[in-house]
PDB file of C-alpha atoms and ligand atoms in Angstrom:
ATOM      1  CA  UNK A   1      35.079  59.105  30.571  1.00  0.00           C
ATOM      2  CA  UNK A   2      32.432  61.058  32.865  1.00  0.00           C
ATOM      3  CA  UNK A   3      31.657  59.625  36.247  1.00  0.00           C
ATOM      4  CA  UNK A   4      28.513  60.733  37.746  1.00  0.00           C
ATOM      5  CA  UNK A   5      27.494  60.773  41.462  1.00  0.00           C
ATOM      6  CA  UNK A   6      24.075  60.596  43.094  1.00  0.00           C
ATOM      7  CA  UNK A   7      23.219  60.179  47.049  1.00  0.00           C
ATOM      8  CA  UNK A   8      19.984  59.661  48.498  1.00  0.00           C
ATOM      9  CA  UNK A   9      18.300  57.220  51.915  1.00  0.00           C
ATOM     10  CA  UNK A  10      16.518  54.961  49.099  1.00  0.00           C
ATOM     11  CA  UNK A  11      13.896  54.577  51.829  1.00  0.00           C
ATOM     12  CA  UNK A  12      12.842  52.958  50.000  1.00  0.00           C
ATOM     13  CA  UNK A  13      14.029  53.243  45.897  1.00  0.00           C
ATOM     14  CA  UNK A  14      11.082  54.750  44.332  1.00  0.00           C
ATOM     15  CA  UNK A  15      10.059  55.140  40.824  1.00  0.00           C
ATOM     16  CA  UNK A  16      11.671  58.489  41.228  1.00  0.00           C
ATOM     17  CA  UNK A  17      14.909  57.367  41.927  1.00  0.00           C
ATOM     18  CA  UNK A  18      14.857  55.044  38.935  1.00  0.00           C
ATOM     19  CA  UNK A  19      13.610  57.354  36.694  1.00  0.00           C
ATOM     20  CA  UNK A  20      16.874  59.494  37.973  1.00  0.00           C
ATOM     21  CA  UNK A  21      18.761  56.432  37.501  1.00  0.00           C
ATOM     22  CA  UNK A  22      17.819  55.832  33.891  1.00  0.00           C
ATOM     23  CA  UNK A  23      18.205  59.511  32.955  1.00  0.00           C
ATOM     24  CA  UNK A  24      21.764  59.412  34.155  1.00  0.00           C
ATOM     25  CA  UNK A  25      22.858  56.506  32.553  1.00  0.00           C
ATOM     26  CA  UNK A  26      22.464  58.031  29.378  1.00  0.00           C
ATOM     27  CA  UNK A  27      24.228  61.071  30.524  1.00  0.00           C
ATOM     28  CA  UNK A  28      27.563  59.133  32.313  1.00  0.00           C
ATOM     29  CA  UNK A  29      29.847  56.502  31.546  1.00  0.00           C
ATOM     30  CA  UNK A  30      29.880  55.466  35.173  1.00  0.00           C
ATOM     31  CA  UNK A  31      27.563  55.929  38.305  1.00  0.00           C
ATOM     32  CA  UNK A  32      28.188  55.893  42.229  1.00  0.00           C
ATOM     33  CA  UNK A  33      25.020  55.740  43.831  1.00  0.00           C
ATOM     34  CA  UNK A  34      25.747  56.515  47.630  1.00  0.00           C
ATOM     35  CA  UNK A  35      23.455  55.160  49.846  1.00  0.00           C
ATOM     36  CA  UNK A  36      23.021  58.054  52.475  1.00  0.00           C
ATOM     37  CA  UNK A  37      22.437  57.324  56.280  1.00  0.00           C
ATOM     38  CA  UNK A  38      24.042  54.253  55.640  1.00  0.00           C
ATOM     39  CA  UNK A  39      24.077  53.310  59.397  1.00  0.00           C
ATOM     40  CA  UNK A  40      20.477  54.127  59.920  1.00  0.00           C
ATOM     41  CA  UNK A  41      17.802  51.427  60.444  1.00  0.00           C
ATOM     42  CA  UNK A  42      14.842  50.019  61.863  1.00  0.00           C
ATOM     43  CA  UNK A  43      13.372  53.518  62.629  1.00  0.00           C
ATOM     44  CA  UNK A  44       9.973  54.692  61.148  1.00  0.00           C
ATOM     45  CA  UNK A  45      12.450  57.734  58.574  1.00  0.00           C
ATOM     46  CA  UNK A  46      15.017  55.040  57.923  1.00  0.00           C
ATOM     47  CA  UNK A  47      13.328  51.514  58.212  1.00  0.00           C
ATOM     48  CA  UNK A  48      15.680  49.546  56.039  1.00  0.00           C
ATOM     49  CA  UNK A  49      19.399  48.953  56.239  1.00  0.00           C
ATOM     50  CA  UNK A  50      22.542  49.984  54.111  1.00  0.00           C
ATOM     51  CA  UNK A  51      22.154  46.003  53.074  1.00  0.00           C
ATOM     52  CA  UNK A  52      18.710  46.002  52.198  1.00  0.00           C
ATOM     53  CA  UNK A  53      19.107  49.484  50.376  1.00  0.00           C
ATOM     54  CA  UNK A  54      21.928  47.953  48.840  1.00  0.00           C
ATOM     55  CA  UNK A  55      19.710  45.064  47.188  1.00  0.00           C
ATOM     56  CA  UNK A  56      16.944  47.688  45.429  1.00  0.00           C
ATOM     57  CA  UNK A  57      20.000  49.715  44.034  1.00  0.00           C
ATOM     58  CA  UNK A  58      22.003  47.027  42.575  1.00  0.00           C
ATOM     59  CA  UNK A  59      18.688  45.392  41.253  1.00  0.00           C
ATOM     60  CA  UNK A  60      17.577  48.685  39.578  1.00  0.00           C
ATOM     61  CA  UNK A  61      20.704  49.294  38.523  1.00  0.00           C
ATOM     62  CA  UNK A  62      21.165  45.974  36.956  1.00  0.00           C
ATOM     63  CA  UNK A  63      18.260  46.824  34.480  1.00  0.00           C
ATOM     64  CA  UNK A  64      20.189  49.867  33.352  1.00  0.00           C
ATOM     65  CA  UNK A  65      22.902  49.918  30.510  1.00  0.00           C
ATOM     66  CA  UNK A  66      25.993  51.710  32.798  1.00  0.00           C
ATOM     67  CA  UNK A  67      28.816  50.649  34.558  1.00  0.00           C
ATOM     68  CA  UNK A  68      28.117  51.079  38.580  1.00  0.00           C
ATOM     69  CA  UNK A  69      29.198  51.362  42.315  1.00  0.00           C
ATOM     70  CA  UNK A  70      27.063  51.549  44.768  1.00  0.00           C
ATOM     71  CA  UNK A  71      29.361  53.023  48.143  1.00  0.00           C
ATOM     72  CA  UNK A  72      27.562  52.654  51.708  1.00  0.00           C
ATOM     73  CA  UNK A  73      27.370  56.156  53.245  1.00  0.00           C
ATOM     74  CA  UNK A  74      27.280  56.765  57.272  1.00  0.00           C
ATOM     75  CA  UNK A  75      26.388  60.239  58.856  1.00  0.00           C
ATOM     76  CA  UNK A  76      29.318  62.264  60.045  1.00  0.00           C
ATOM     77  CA  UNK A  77      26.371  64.660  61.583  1.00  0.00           C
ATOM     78  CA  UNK A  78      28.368  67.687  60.401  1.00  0.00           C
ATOM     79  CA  UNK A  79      27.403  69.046  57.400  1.00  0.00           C
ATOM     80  CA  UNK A  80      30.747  71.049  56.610  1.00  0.00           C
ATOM     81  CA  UNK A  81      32.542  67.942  56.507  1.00  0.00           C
ATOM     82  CA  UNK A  82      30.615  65.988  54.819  1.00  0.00           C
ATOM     83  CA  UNK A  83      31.535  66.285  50.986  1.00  0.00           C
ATOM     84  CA  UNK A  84      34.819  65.323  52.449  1.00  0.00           C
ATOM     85  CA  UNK A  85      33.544  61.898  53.697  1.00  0.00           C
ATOM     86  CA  UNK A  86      31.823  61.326  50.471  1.00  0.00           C
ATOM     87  CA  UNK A  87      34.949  61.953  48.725  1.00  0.00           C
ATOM     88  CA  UNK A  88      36.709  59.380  51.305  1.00  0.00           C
ATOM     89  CA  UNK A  89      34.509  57.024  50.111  1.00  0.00           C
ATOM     90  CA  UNK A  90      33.829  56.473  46.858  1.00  0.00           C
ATOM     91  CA  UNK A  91      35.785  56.012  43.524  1.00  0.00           C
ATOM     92  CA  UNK A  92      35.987  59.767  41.816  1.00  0.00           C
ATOM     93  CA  UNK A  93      33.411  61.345  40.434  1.00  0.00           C
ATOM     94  CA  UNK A  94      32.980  64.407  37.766  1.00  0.00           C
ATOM     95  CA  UNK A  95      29.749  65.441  38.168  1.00  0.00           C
ATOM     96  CA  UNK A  96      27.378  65.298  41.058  1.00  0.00           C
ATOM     97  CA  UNK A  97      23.141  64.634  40.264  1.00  0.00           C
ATOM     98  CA  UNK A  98      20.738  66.043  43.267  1.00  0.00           C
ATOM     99  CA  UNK A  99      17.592  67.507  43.449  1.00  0.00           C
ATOM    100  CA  UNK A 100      18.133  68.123  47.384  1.00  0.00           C
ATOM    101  CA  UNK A 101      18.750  71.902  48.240  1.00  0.00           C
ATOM    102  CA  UNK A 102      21.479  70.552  51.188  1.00  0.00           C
ATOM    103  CA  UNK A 103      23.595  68.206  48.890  1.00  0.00           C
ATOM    104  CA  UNK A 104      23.626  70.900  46.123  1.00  0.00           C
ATOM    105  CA  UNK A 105      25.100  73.210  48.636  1.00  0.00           C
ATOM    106  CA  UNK A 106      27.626  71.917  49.497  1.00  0.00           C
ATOM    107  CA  UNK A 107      28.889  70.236  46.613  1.00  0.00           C
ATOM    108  CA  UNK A 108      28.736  73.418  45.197  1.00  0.00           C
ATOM    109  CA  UNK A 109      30.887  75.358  48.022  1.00  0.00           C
ATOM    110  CA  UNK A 110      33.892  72.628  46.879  1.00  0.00           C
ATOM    111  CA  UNK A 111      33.595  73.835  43.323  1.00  0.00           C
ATOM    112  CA  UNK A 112      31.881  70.423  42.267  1.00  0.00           C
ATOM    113  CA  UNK A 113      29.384  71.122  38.809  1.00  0.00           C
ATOM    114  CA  UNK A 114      26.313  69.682  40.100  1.00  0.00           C
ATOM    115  CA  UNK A 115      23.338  69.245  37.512  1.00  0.00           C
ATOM    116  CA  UNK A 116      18.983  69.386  38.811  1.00  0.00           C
ATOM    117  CA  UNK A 117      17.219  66.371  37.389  1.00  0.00           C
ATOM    118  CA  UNK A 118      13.510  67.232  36.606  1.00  0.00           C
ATOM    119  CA  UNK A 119      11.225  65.720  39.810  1.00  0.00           C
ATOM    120  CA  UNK A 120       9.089  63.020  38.318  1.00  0.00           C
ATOM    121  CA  UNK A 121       5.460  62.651  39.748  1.00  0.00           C
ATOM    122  CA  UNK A 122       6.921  63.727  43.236  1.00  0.00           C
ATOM    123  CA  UNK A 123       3.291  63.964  44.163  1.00  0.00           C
ATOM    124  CA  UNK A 124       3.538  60.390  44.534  1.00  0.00           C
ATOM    125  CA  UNK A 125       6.565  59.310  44.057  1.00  0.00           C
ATOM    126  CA  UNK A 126       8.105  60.760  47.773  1.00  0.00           C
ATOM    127  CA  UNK A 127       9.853  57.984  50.035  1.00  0.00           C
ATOM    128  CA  UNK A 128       7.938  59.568  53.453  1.00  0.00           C
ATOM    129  CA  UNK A 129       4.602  59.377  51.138  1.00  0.00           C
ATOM    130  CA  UNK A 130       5.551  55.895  50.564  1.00  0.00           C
ATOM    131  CA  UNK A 131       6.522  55.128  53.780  1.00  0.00           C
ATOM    132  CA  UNK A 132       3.305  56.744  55.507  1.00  0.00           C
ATOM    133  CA  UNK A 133       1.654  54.118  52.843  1.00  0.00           C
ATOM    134  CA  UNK A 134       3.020  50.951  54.327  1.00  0.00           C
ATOM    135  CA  UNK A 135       1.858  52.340  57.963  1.00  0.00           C
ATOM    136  CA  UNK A 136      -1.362  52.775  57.395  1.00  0.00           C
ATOM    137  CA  UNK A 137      -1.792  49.667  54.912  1.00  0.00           C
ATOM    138  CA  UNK A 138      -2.334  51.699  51.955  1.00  0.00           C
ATOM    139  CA  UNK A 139      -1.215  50.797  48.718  1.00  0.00           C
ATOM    140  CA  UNK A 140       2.543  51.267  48.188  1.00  0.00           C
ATOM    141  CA  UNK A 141       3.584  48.550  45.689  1.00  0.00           C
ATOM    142  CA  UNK A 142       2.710  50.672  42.407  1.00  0.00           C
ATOM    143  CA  UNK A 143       5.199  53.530  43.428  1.00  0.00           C
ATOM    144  CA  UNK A 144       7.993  51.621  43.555  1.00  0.00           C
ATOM    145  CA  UNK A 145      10.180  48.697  40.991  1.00  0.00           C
ATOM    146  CA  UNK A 146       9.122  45.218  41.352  1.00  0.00           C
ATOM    147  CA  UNK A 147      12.813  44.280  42.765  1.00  0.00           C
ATOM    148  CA  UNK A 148      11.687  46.593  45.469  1.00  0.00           C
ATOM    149  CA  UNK A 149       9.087  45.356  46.329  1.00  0.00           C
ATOM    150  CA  UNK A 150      10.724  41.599  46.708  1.00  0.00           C
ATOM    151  CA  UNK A 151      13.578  43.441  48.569  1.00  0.00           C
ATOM    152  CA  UNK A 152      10.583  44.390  51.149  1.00  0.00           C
ATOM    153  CA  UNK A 153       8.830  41.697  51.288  1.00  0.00           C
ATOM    154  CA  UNK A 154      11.956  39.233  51.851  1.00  0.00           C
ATOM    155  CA  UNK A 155      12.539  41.242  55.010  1.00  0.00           C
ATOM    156  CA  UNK A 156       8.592  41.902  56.281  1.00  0.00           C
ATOM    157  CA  UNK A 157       9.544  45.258  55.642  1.00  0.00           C
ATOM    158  CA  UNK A 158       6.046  46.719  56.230  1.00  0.00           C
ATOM    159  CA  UNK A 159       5.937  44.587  59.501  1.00  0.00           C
ATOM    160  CA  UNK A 160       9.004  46.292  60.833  1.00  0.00           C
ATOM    161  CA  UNK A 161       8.155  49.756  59.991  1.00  0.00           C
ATOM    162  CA  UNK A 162       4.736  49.353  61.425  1.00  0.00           C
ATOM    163  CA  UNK A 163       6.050  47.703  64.704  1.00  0.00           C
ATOM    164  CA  UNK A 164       9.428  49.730  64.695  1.00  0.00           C
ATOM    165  CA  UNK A 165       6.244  53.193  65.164  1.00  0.00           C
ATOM    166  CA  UNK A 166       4.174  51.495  67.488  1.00  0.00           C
ATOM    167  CA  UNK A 167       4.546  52.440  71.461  1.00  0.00           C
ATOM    168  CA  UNK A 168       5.859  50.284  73.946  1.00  0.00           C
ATOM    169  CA  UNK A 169       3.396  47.352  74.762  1.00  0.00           C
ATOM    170  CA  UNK A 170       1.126  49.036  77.803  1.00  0.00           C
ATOM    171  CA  UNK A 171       1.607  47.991  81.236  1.00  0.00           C
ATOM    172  CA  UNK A 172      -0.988  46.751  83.528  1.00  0.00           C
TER     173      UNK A 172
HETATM  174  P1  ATP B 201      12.228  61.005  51.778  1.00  0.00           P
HETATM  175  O1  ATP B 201      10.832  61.544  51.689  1.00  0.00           O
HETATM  176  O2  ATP B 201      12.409  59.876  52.731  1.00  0.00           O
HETATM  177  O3  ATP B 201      13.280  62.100  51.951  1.00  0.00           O
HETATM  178  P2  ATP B 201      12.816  60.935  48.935  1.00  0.00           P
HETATM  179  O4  ATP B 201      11.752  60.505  48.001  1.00  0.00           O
HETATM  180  O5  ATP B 201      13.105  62.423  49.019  1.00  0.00           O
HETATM  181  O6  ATP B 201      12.499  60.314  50.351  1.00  0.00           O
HETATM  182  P3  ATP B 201      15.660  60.480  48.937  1.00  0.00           P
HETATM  183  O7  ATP B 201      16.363  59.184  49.094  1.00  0.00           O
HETATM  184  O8  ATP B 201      15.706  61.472  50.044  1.00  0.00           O
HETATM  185  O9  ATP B 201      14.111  60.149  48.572  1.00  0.00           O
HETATM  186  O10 ATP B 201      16.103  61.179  47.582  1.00  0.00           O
HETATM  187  C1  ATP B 201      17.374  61.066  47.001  1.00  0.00           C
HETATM  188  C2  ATP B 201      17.460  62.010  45.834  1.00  0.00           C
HETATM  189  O11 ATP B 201      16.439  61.700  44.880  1.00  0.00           O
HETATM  190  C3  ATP B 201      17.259  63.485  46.206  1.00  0.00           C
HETATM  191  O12 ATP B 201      18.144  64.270  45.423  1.00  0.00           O
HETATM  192  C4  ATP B 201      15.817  63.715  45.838  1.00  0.00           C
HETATM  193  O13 ATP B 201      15.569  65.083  45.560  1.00  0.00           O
HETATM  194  C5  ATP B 201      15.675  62.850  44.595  1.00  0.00           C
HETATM  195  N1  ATP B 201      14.300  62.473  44.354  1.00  0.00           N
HETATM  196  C6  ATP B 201      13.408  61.985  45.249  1.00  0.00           C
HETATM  197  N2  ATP B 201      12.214  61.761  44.676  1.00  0.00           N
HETATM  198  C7  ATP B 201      12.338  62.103  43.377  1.00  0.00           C
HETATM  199  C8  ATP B 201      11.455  62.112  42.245  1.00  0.00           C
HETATM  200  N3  ATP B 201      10.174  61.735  42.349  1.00  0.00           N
HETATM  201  N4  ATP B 201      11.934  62.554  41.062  1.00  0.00           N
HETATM  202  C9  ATP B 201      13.214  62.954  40.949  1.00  0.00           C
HETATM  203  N5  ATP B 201      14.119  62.976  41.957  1.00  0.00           N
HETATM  204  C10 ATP B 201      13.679  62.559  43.162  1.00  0.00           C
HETATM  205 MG1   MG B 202      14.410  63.265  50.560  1.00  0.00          MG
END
């Protein structure tokens, strides 16, 4: 039995991520998906909470054919801990899926195997692309699954992001 883990801000879960998702699932008999800044929120890098986040992974997930737990993940701002915290966390995992320089790292100084995915359309498929999207009122819907896109709109995600980076209302 091989239980894989994979961490990432889903802000918000991109084609990317389920493309990662998919390719996975073939590779595991189980997945944690840790949703990273887990008590970030309402800001123009994090926009959406660990509940909302929560929602576009468990959809996703629910199209896939593997056995899953998705674990809430708050900073502990210190990076030398953090593998630690994961580990606190989350049921036990064998192997560890990133493409981000940081999280390879470190799982690696523990002596955790962690495998590179191939990057699929990153051109496009990049949460801060995405997010920049919604700001301006670009496009965004295409990049990302359809159950993300309810998840957003249920919320007036692009709303809050675009009010969350305006300035204060001016004073007289
Ligand atoms: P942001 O621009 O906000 O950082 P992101 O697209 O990098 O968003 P993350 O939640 O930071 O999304 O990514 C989680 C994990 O998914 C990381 O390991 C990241 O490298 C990987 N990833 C992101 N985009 C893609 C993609 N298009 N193809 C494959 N992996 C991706
Ligand atoms: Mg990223």
């Amino acid at each position: 039995m091989k239980r894989g883990f994979y961490v990432g801000r889903f802000q918000p879960l991109h084609e990317g991520h389920e493309a990662v998702l998919r390719e996975i699932a073939t590779e595991c008999d189980e997945l944690v998906v840790g949703i990273g800044s887990a008590d970030k929120s309402h800001s123009v890098d994090n926009p959406f909470t660990a509940g909302e986040r929560h929602v576009m992974i468990t959809r996703t997930l629910a199209t896939l054919d593997v056995e899953a737990f998705v674990v809430p993940i708050v900073d502990v701002d210190r990076n030398a801990l953090w593998t630690s915290h994961v580990k606190s966390l989350c049921p036990p995992f064998d192997v560890v899926y990133s493409n981000n320089p940081l999280v390879t790292r470190l799982f690696e100084e523990e002596g955790v195997e962690v495998r590179e995915l191939p990057m699929f359309n990153r051109a496009e498929y990049e949460g801060t692309g995405i997010r920049e999207r919604m700001l301006s009122d670009d496009p965004w819907e295409h990049l990302v699954p359809e159950t993300t896109v309810e998840a957003i709109e249920d919320v007036d995600g692009v709303g809050r992001l675009q009010e969350v980076a305006s300035d204060d209302a001016a004073e007289e």
